[in-house]
Structure formats: structure tokens, C-alpha cells
Coordinates of C-alpha atoms and ligand atoms in Angstrom, one line a residue:
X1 CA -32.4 -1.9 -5.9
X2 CA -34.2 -5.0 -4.1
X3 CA -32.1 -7.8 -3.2
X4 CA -34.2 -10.2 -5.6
X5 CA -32.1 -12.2 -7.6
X6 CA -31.0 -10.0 -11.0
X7 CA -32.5 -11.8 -14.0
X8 CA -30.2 -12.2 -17.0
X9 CA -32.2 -13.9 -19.8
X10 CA -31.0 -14.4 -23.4
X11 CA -30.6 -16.9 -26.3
X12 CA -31.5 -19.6 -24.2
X13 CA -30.0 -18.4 -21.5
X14 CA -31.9 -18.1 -17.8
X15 CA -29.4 -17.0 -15.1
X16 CA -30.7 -15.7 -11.9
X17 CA -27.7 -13.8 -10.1
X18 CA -28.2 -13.3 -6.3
X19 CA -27.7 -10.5 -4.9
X20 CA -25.7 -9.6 -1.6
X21 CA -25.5 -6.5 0.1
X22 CA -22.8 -5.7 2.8
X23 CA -23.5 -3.5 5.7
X24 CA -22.7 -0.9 3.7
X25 CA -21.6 -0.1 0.4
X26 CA -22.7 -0.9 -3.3
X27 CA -24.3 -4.3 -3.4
X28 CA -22.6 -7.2 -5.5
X29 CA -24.2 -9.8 -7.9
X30 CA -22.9 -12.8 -7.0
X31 CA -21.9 -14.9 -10.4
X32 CA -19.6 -17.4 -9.4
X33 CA -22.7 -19.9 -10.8
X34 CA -22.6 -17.9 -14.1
X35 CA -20.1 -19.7 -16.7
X36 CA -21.8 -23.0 -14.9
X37 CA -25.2 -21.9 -16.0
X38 CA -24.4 -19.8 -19.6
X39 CA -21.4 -21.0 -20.4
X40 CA -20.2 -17.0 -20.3
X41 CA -17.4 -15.3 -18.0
X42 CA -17.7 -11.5 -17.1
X43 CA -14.9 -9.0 -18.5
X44 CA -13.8 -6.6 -16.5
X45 CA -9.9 -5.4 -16.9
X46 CA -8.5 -3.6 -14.4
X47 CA -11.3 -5.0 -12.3
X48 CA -13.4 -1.5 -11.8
X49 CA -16.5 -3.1 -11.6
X50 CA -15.6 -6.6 -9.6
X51 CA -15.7 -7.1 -5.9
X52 CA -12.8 -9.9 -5.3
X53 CA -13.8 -10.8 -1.5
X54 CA -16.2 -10.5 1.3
X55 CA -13.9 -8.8 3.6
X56 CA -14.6 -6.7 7.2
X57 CA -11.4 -4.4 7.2
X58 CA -11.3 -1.5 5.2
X59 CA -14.3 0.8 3.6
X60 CA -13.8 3.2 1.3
X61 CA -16.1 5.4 0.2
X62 CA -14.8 7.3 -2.6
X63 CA -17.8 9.7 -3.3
X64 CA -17.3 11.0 0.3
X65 CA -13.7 10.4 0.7
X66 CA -14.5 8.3 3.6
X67 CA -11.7 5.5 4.5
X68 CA -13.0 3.4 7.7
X69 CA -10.4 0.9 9.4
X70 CA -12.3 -1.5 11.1
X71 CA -15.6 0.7 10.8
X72 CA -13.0 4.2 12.4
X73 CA -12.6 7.0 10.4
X74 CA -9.3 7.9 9.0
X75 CA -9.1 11.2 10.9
X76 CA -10.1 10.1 14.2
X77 CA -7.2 7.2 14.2
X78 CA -5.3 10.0 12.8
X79 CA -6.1 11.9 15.9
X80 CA -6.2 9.7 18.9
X81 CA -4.1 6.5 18.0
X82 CA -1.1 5.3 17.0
X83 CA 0.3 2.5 14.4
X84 CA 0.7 -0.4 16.7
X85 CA -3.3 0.2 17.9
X86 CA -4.1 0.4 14.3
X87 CA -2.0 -2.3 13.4
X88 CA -4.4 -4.5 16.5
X89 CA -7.0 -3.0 15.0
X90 CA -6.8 -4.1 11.7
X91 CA -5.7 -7.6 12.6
X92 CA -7.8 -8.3 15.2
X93 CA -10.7 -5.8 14.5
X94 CA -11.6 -3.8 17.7
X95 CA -9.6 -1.7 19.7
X96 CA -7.3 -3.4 22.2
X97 CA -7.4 -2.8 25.9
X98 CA -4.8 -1.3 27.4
X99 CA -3.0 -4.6 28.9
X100 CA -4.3 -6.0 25.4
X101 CA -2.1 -3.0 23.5
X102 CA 0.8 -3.3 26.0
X103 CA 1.5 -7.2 24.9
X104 CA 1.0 -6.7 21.2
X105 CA 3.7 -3.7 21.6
X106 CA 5.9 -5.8 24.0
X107 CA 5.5 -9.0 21.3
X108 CA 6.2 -7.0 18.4
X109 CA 9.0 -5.2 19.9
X110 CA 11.1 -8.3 20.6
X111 CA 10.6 -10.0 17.3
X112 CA 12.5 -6.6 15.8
X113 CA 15.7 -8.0 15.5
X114 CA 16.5 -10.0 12.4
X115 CA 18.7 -13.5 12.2
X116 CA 22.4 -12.5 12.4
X117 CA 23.6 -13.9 9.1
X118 CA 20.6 -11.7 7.4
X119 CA 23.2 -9.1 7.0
X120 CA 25.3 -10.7 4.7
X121 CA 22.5 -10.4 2.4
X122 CA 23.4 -7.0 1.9
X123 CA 26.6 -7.2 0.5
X124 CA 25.1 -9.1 -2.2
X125 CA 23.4 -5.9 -3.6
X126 CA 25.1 -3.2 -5.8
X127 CA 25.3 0.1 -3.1
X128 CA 23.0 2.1 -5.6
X129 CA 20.4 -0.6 -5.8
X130 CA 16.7 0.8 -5.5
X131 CA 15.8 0.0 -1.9
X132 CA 12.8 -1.3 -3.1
X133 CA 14.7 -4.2 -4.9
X134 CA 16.3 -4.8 -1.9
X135 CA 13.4 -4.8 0.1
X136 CA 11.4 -7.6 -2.2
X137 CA 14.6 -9.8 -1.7
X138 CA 15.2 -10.2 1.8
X139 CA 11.6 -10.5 2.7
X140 CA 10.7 -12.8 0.2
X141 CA 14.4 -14.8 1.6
X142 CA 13.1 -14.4 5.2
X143 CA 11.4 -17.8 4.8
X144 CA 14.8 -19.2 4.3
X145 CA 15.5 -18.0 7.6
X146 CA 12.3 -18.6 9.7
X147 CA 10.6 -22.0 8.3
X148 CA 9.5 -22.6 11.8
X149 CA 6.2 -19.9 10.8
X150 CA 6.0 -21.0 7.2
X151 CA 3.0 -23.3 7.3
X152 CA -0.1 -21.2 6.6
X153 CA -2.2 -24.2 8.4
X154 CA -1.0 -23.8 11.4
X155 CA -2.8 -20.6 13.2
X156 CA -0.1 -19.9 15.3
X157 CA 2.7 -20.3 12.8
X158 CA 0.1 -17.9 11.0
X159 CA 0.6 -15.6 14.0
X160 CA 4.5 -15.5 14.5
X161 CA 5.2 -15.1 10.8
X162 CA 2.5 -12.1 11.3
X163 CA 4.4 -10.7 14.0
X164 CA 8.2 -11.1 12.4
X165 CA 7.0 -9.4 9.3
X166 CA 5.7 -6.6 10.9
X167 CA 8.5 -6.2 13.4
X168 CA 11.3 -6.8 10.9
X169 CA 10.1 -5.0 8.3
X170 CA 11.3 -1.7 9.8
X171 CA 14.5 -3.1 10.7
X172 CA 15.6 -4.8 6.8
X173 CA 14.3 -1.3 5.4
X174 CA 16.6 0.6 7.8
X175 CA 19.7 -2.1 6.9
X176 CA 18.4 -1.0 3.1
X177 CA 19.0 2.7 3.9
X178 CA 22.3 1.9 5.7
X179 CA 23.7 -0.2 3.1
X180 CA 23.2 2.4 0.5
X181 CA 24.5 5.0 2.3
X182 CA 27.9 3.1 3.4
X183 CA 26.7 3.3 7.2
X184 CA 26.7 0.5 9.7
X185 CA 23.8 -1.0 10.6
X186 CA 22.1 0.0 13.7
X187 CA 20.6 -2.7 16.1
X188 CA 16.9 -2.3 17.1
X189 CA 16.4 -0.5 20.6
X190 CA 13.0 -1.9 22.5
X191 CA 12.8 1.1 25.0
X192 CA 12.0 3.2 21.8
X193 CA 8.4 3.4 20.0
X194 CA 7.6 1.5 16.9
X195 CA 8.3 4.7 14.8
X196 CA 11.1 5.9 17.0
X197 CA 13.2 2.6 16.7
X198 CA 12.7 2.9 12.9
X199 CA 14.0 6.5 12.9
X200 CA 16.5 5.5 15.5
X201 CA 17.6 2.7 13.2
X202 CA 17.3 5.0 9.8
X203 CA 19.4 8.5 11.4
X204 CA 21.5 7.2 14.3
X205 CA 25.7 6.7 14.1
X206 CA 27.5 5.3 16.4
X207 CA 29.2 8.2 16.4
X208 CA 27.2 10.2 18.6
X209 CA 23.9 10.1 20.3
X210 CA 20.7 10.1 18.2
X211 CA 18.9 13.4 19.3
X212 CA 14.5 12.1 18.9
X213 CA 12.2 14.7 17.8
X214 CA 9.0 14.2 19.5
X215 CA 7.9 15.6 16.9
X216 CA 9.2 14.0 13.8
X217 CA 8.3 10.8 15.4
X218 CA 4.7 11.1 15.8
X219 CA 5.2 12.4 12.3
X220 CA 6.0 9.4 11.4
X221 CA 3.8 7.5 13.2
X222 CA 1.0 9.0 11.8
X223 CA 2.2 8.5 8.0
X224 CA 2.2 4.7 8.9
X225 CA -1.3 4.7 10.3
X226 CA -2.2 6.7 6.8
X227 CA -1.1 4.1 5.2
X228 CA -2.0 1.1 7.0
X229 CA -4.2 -0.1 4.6
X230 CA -6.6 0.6 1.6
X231 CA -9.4 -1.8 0.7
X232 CA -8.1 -4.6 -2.4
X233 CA -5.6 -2.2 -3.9
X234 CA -3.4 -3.5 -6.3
X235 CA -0.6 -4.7 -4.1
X236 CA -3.2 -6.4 -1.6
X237 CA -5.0 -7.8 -4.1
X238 CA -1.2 -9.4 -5.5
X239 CA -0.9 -10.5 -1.7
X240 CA -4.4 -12.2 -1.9
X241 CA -4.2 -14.0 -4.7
X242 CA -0.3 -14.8 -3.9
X243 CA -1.7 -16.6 -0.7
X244 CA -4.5 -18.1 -2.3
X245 CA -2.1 -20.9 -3.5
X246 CA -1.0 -21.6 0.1
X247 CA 2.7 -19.4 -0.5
X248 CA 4.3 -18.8 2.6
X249 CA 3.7 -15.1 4.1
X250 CA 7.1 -13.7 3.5
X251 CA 6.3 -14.5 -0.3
X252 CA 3.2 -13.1 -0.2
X253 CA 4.3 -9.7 1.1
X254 CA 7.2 -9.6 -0.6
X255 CA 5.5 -9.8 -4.2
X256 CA 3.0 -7.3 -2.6
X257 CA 6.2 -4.8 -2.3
X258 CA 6.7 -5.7 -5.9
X259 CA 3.8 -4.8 -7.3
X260 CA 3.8 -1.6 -4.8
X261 CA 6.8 -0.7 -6.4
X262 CA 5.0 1.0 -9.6
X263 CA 4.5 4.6 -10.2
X264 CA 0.9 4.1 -10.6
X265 CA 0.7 2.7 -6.9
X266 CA 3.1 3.4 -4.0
X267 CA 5.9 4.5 -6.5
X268 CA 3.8 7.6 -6.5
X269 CA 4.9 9.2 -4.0
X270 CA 8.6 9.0 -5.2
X271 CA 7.2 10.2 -8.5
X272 CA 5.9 13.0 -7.2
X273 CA 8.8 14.3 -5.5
X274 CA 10.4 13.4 -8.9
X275 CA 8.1 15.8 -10.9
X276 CA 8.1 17.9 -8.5
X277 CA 12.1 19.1 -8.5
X278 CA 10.9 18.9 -12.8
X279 CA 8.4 21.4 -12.4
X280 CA 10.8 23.3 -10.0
X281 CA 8.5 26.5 -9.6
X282 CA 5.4 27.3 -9.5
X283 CA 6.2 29.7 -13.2
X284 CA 6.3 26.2 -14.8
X285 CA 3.0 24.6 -13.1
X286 CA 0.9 25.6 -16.7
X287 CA 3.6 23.7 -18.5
X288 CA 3.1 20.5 -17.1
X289 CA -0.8 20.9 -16.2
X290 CA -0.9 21.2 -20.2
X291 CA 1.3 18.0 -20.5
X292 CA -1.1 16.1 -18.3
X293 CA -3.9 17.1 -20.2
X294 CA -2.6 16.2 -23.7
X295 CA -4.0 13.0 -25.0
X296 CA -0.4 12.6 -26.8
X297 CA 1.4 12.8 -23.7
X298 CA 2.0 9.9 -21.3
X299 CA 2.9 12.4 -18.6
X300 CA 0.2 12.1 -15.8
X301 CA 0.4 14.5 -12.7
X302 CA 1.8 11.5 -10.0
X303 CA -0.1 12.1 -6.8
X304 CA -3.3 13.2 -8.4
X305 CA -6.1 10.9 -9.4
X306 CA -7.2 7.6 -7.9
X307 CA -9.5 4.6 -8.9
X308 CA -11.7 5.0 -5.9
X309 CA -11.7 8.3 -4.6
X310 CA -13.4 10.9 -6.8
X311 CA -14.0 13.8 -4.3
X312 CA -10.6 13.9 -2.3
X313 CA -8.1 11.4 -0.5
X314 CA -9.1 12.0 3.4
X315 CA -5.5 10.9 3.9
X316 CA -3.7 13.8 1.6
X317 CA -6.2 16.0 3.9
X318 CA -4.4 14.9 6.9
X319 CA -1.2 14.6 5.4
X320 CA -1.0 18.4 4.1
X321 CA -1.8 19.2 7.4
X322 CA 1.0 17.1 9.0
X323 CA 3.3 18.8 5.9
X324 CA 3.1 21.9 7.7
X325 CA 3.4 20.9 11.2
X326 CA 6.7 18.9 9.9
X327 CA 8.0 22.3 7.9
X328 CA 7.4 24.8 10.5
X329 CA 9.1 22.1 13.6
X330 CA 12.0 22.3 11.2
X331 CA 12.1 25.6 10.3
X332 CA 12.3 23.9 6.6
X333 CA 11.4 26.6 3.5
X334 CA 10.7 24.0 1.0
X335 CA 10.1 25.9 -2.6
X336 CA 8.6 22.5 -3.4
X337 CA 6.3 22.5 -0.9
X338 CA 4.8 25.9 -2.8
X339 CA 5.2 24.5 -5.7
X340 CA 2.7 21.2 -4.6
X341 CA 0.2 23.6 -2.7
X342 CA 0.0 25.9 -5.8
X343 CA 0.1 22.8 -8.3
X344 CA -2.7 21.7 -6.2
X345 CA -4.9 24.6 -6.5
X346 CA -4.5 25.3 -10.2
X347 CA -5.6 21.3 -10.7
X348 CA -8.2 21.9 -8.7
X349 CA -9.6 24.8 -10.5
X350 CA -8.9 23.4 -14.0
X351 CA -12.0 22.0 -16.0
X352 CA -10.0 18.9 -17.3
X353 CA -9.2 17.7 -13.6
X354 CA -12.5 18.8 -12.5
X355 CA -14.3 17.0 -15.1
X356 CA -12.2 13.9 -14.2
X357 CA -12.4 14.0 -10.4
X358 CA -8.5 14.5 -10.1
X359 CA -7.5 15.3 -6.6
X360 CA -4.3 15.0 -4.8
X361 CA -4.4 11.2 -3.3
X362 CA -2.2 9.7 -0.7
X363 CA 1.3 10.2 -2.3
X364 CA 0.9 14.0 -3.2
X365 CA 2.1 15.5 -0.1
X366 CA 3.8 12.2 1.3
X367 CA 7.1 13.3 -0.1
X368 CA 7.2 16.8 0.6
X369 CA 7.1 15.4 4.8
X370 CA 9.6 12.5 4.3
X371 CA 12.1 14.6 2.4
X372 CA 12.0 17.6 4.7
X373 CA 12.6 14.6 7.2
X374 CA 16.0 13.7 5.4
X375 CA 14.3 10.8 3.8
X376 CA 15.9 10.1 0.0
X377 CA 13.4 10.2 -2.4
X378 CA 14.3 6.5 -3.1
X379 CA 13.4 5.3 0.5
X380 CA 9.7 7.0 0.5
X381 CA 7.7 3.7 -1.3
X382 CA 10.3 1.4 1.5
X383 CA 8.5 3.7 3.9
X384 CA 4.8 3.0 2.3
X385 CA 5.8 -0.7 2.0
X386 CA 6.7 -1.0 5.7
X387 CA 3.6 0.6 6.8
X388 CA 1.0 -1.2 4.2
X389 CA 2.8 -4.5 5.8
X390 CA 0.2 -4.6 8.7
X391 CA -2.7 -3.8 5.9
X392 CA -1.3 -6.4 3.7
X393 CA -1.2 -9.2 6.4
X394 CA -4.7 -8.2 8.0
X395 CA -6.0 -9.6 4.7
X396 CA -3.9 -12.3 4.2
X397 CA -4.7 -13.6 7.5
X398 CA -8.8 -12.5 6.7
X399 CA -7.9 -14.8 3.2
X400 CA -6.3 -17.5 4.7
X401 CA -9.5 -18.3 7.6
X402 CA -12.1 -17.6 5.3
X403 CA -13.3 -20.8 4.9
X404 CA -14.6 -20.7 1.0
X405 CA -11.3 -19.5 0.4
X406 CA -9.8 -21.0 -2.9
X407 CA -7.0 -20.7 -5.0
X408 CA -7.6 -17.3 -7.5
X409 CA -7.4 -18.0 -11.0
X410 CA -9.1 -15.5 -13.4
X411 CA -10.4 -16.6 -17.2
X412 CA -10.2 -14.5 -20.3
X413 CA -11.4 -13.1 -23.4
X414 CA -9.7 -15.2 -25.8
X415 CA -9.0 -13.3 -29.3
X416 CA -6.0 -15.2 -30.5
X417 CA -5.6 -17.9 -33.1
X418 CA -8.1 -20.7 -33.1
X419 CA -6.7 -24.0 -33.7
X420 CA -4.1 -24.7 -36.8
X421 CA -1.8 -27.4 -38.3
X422 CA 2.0 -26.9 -37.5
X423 CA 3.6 -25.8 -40.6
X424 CA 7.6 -27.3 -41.6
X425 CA 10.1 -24.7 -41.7
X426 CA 10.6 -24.7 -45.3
X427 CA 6.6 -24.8 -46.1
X428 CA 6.4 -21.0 -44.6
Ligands
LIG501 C1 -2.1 4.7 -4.6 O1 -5.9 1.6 -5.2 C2 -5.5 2.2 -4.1 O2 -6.2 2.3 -3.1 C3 -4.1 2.7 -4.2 C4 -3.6 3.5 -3.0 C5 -3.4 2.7 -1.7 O3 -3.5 3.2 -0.6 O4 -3.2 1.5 -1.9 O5 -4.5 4.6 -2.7 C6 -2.2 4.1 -3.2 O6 -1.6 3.9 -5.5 C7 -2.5 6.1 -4.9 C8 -2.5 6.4 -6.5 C9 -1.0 6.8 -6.7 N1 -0.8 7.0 -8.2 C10 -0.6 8.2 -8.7 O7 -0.6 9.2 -8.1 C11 -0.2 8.1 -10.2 C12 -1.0 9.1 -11.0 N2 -2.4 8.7 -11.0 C13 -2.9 7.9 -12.2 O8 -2.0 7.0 -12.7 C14 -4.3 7.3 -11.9 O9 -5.0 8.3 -11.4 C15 -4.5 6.1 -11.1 C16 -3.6 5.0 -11.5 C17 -4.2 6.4 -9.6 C18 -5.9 5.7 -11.2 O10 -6.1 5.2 -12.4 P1 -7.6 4.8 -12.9 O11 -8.6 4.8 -11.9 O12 -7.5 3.6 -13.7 O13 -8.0 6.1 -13.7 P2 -7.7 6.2 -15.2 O14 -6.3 5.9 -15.5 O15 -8.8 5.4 -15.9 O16 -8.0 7.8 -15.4 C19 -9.3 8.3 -15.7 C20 -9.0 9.5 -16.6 C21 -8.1 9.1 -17.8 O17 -8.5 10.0 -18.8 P3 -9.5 9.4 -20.0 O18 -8.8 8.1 -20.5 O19 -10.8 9.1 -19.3 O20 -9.6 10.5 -21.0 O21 -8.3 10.5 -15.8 C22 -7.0 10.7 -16.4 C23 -6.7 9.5 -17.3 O22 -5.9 9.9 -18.4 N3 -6.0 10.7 -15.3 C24 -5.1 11.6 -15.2 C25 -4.4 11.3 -14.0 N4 -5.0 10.2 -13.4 C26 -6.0 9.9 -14.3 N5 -4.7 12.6 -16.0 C27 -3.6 13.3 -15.5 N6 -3.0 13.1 -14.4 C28 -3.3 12.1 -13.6 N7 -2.7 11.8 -12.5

């Protein structure tokens, strides 16, 4: 395909659509001159044919199962970095240097702790609230608390709310976990990693001493690098266009955890777990693989399937991988974790799923690590949340300087009544 402008001719209509090409990637027609010149909008629901923004973050290539961070493979980050060089990376976009890495870690660590009177937030919630609910009240109430990095104009207000939010995130989603579990809260410690602070904050009592497991830690470090970010995902894309009217970043990111919250995005992964215990052996995998291939039945299989990827999720690659590292360290015989690996290879060897490019995607084998963890199955899309906060704000920072940035604000299809009289009460 050239990159000569794409002709669209009709009843006296003569557009000529330009077309870009990024460095790599499917090429876009660029239309924003189309209703101008035809007086017609595109439709595209669900938007699986529209490119939303130039950005230089994330690639995806879901015919490969490629996912590029700044232009490095998934499995090489996975390998050799950790989640506060990723979370450089995809804010800054290179690598830092080592004295470069050591101030971002310093930074972030002392912004972990949150404003004292924060914690009486908590006793506002029921103890059985969803996490998740929790979690998209406080943050979106942390610009209540912090309107000295609330003005989007102002780079380095931009920068301070950048660093909060990805420092305090792991702290309110430990107090979430606390709360519900009738715990106290446990301060942040700065001599401890970015994922051992949070596990430190999650497991420890003040009742004895928190025993680390190297192990479990760069665990859990590596399921936050996994998912750092993905490209304009749903709940990016509600961060984008939430930003787009100048909202203040903790309002951004909170609606983000919102719309994260659904089972057909980061609720996944507690979904999964979910029909996992259903299914509860592998004698009743045909029962449900028949259920998520009847037309009739809404039941999907959570953790399969995916809009972009159509070969596998690199990310569930690495994250089965990590499931059994996590199993065998804690000498953990989950009969669930048979039941996903055999679930996994009937799918994969049934037509239907075959025919419709299922494969396990992020949140299939996400659950299996984070419960053998002593994770709840309610805290696992907290734990997706806190990690896809340095995703989330790499593009809302990326938004906010681009400078043709404007407010979103999609058009329609309209079907509904044309214009009519209002009729009197009695006359109907
Ligand atoms: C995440 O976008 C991202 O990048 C998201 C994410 C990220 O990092 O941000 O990767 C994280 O959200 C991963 C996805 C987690 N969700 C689930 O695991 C829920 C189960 N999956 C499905 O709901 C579905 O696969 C989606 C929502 C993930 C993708 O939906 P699409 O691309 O809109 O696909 P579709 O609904 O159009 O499905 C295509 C066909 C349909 O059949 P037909 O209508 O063509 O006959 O495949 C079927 C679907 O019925 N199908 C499934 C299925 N997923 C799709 N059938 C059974 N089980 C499934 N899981």
C-alpha cells in the first residue's frame, strides 16, 4: 500500500484521505478532514478499526504476539529489569543510567507515604467492600489532599502528581487489603524494593517480623513489569480521554481503575480464578468448554481471548512460567493450577477456539501466582491497577505534551426519533 492519499469518491463526494505510516505497524488514514469535506463520520464501535493517537510507548503486535515497551521486548524486560526501570522507561522512554535509576527509585520511594488523615478514609467503607471500590475512591479523593500537583499546565506539578501516584498507589491498595481484613495498617519501609515494600505493607503484623521471600518478591516484581502497560486498552484509553478535558491526574487514573474494574478487562483475572474453583477439575473442563462455545450462553472462558492478540499473549508465556517457579518455591500443589494448564490445552486443541484465535491472555495464569501468594481473589485487579498506574500515566503525560492534543469527543450514528411536537398528557 503506497502512502498516496486514499481516494474516496462518491455522490459528489471527493475526499482525499492521507495516509501516515508509523515506524512500524499497520498504516492509518488520517480523516479528521472527513465530516469537514463529506459531511460523513466513520462508525466504528468498539473501535477495532480506529487508531485514537500517535503515541511512542507501547507496540503490540498481535499476529506475532510481540508487546515492545519503548521499542524492548516483553521477555527481555522480563529478564533483565525490574518495575521501577520499566516504569523510567516508559515515562521517559530510554533506559536510565545507573545514577539516573538510583534518583527515580530514591524519588519514588519517599513520596510512598500517604497524608495522615488519608486513613480515616477507610472507615468510611463497609469491611467487605470490593477493593477495587475502594481503590477508585481514594485516588480519585487524593486531589483533595495534594492540590499543590493538580494543575496539568504546569510540567512539574505534572511530574510530582506522576510520582505520588505511582508511589502511593501501592501503599492505599495495601491500607485496602488491611482494612478488609481488620489489620492495622503498615507504614511504608524505604530500605525495602518497590515490590518488597508492597508485600511488606500487604503480609506484615506488628506482631512479628515479616520474613521476605527473595523469591516471591521478584515474583512480584515481574507481574508489575507484565503489566505495565498495553497500547490504548480500554482503561488507558478512559484515562486519555478523561485527561483530554484538563481533569486532574488522580481523576484520570482513578476512572482508569474503574473502567479496569470489568471482567472483560483487568477483572479477568479475578474471573478466572472465579471459574476456575467452578470448573474445580479437570473431569469438568468439557462442561464448560461446551458452555463457552454455545451461542445461547453468555459464559466466556475469562483469561482466554483478546482484541489484539490472535496468536498468544507473550505475557501469559512468561507468566506460566513464573506460575511454576512460584508453586514449586512454595512447595504449593494447586489442583487449580492443573485444572488451568489442562483447560489450556483442550482450548487450544479445540476447532472453535482455534478457529477464533482464543489463547490464554494476560489474566489466565495471573491468579493461579497471586493466590498461591496468599493474595484474595478480590485483591488480584488492585494488583493489575497498581501496576498499569505507571502505563496509565506514561500516556497521560504523552497526552497532555502532545501539542495537537484536544479535548476527545466522539459523534454517532443517530437512529432515534427525528424531530416531533410535544404531545399534552391527556392527548396520548
Ligand atoms: C485484558 O485490550 C487490552 O490490551 C487488555 C489487556 C491489557 O493489558 O490492558 O490485555 C488486559 O483485558 C485482557 C483480556 C481479559 N478478558 C478476558 O479474559 C475475558 C474473556 N475474553 C473475552 O471477553 C474477549 O476475548 C475480549 C473482551 C478479551 C476480547 O473481545 P473482542 O476482541 O471484542 O472479541 P469478541 O468479543 O469480538 O470475540 C470474538 C469471538 C466472538 O465470537 P463470534 O461473535 O465471532 O461468534 O470470539 C468469541 C466471541 O464470542 N470469544 C470467546 C471468548 N473471547 C471471545 N468465546 C469464548 N470464550 C472467550 N473468552
Amino acid at each position: 500500500m503506497s502512502n498516496d492519499p486514499f481516494k474516496l469518491n462518491g455522490d459528489d463526494i471527493n475526499v482525499d484521505l492521507p495516509v501516515m505510516e508509523g515506524s512500524v505497524g499497520p498504516k492509518v488514514l488520517d480523516i479528521r478532514k472527513l465530516y469537514a469535506q463529506s459531511d460523513m463520520f466513520t462508525f466504528d464501535p468498539g473501535f477495532t478499526s480506529t487508531a485514537s493517537c500517535e503515541s511512542k510507548i507501547t507496540y503490540i503486535d498481535g499476529g506475532k504476539g510481540e508487546l515492545l515497551y519503548r521499542g524492548y521486548p516483553i521477555e527481555q524486560l522480563a529478564e533483565h529489569s525490574d518495575y521501577m526501570e520499566v516504569c523510567y522507561l516508559l515515562l521517559f522512554g530510554e533506559l536510565p543510567t545507573k545514577e539516573e535509576k538510583e534518583k527515580f527509585s530514591h524519588d519514588i520511594t519517599h513520596h510512598t507515604m500517604v497524608h495522615e488523615q488519608l486513613h480515616r478514609f477507610f472507615s468510611g467503607f463497609r469491611r467487605d467492600a470490593h477493593p477495587m471500590a475502594i481503590m477508585v475512591g481514594v485516588v480519585g479523593a487524593l486531589a483533595a489532599f495534594y492540590h499543590d500537583s493538580t494543575d496539568i499546565n504546569d510540567p512539574h506539578q505534572r511530574m510530582v502528581a506522576s510520582y505520588r501516584l505511582i508511589a502511593k498507589i501501592p501503599t492505599i491498595a495495601a491500607m485496602a487489603y488491611k482494612y478488609s481484613v481488620g489489620q492495622p495498617f503498615v507504614y511504608p519501609s524505604n530500605e525495602l524494593s518497590y515490590a518488597g515494600n508492597f508485600l511488606n505493607m500487604m503480609f506484615s503484623v506488628p506482631a512479628e517480623p515479616y520474613k521476605m521471600s527473595p523469591t516471591l518478591e521478584k515474583a512480584m516484581d515481574l507481574i508489575f513489569i507484565l503489566h505495565a502497560d498495553h497500547e490504548q486498552n480500554a482503561s488507558t484509553s478512559t484515562v486519555r480521554l478523561a485527561g483530554s478535558s484538563g481533569a486532574n491526574p488522580f481523576a484520570c487514573i482513578a476512572a482508569g481503575i474503574a473502567c479496569l474494574w470489568g471482567p472483560a478487562h483487568g477483572g479477568a483475572n479475578e474471573a478466572c480464578l472465579n471459574m476456575l474453583e467452578e470448573i474445580g477439575s479437570v473431569v469438568r473442563i468439557p462442561e464448560f468448554v461446551a458452555r463457552a462455545k454455545d451461542k445461547n450462553d453468555p459464559f466466556r472462558l475469562m483469561g482466554f481471548g483478546h482484541r489484539v492478540y490472535k496468536n498468544f499473549d507473550p505475557r501469559a508465556t512468561v507468566m506460566r512460567d513464573t506460575a511454576h517457579k512460584v508453586l514449586k518455591e512454595l512447595g504449593v500443589n494447586d489442583p487449580l493450577f492443573d485444572v488451568a494448564m489442562e483447560l489450556e490445552k483442550i482450548a487450544l486443541e479445540d476447532p472453535y477456539f482455534i478457529e477464533k484465535k482464543l489463547y490464554p491472555n494476560v489474566d489466565f495464569y495471573s491468579g493461579i501466582i497471586l493466590r498461591a501468594m496468599g493474595f484474595p481473589t478480590e485483591m488480584f485487579t488492585v494488583l493489575f491497577a497498581l501496576a498499569r498506574t505507571s502505563g496509565w500515566i506514561a500516556q497521560w503525560k504523552e497526552m497532555i505534551e502532545d501539542p495537537t492534543q484536544k479535548i476527545g469527543r466522539p459523534r454517532q450514528l443517530y437512529t432515534g426519533a427525528t424531530s416531533r411536537d410535544y404531545v399534552p398528557v391527556d392527548k396520548r
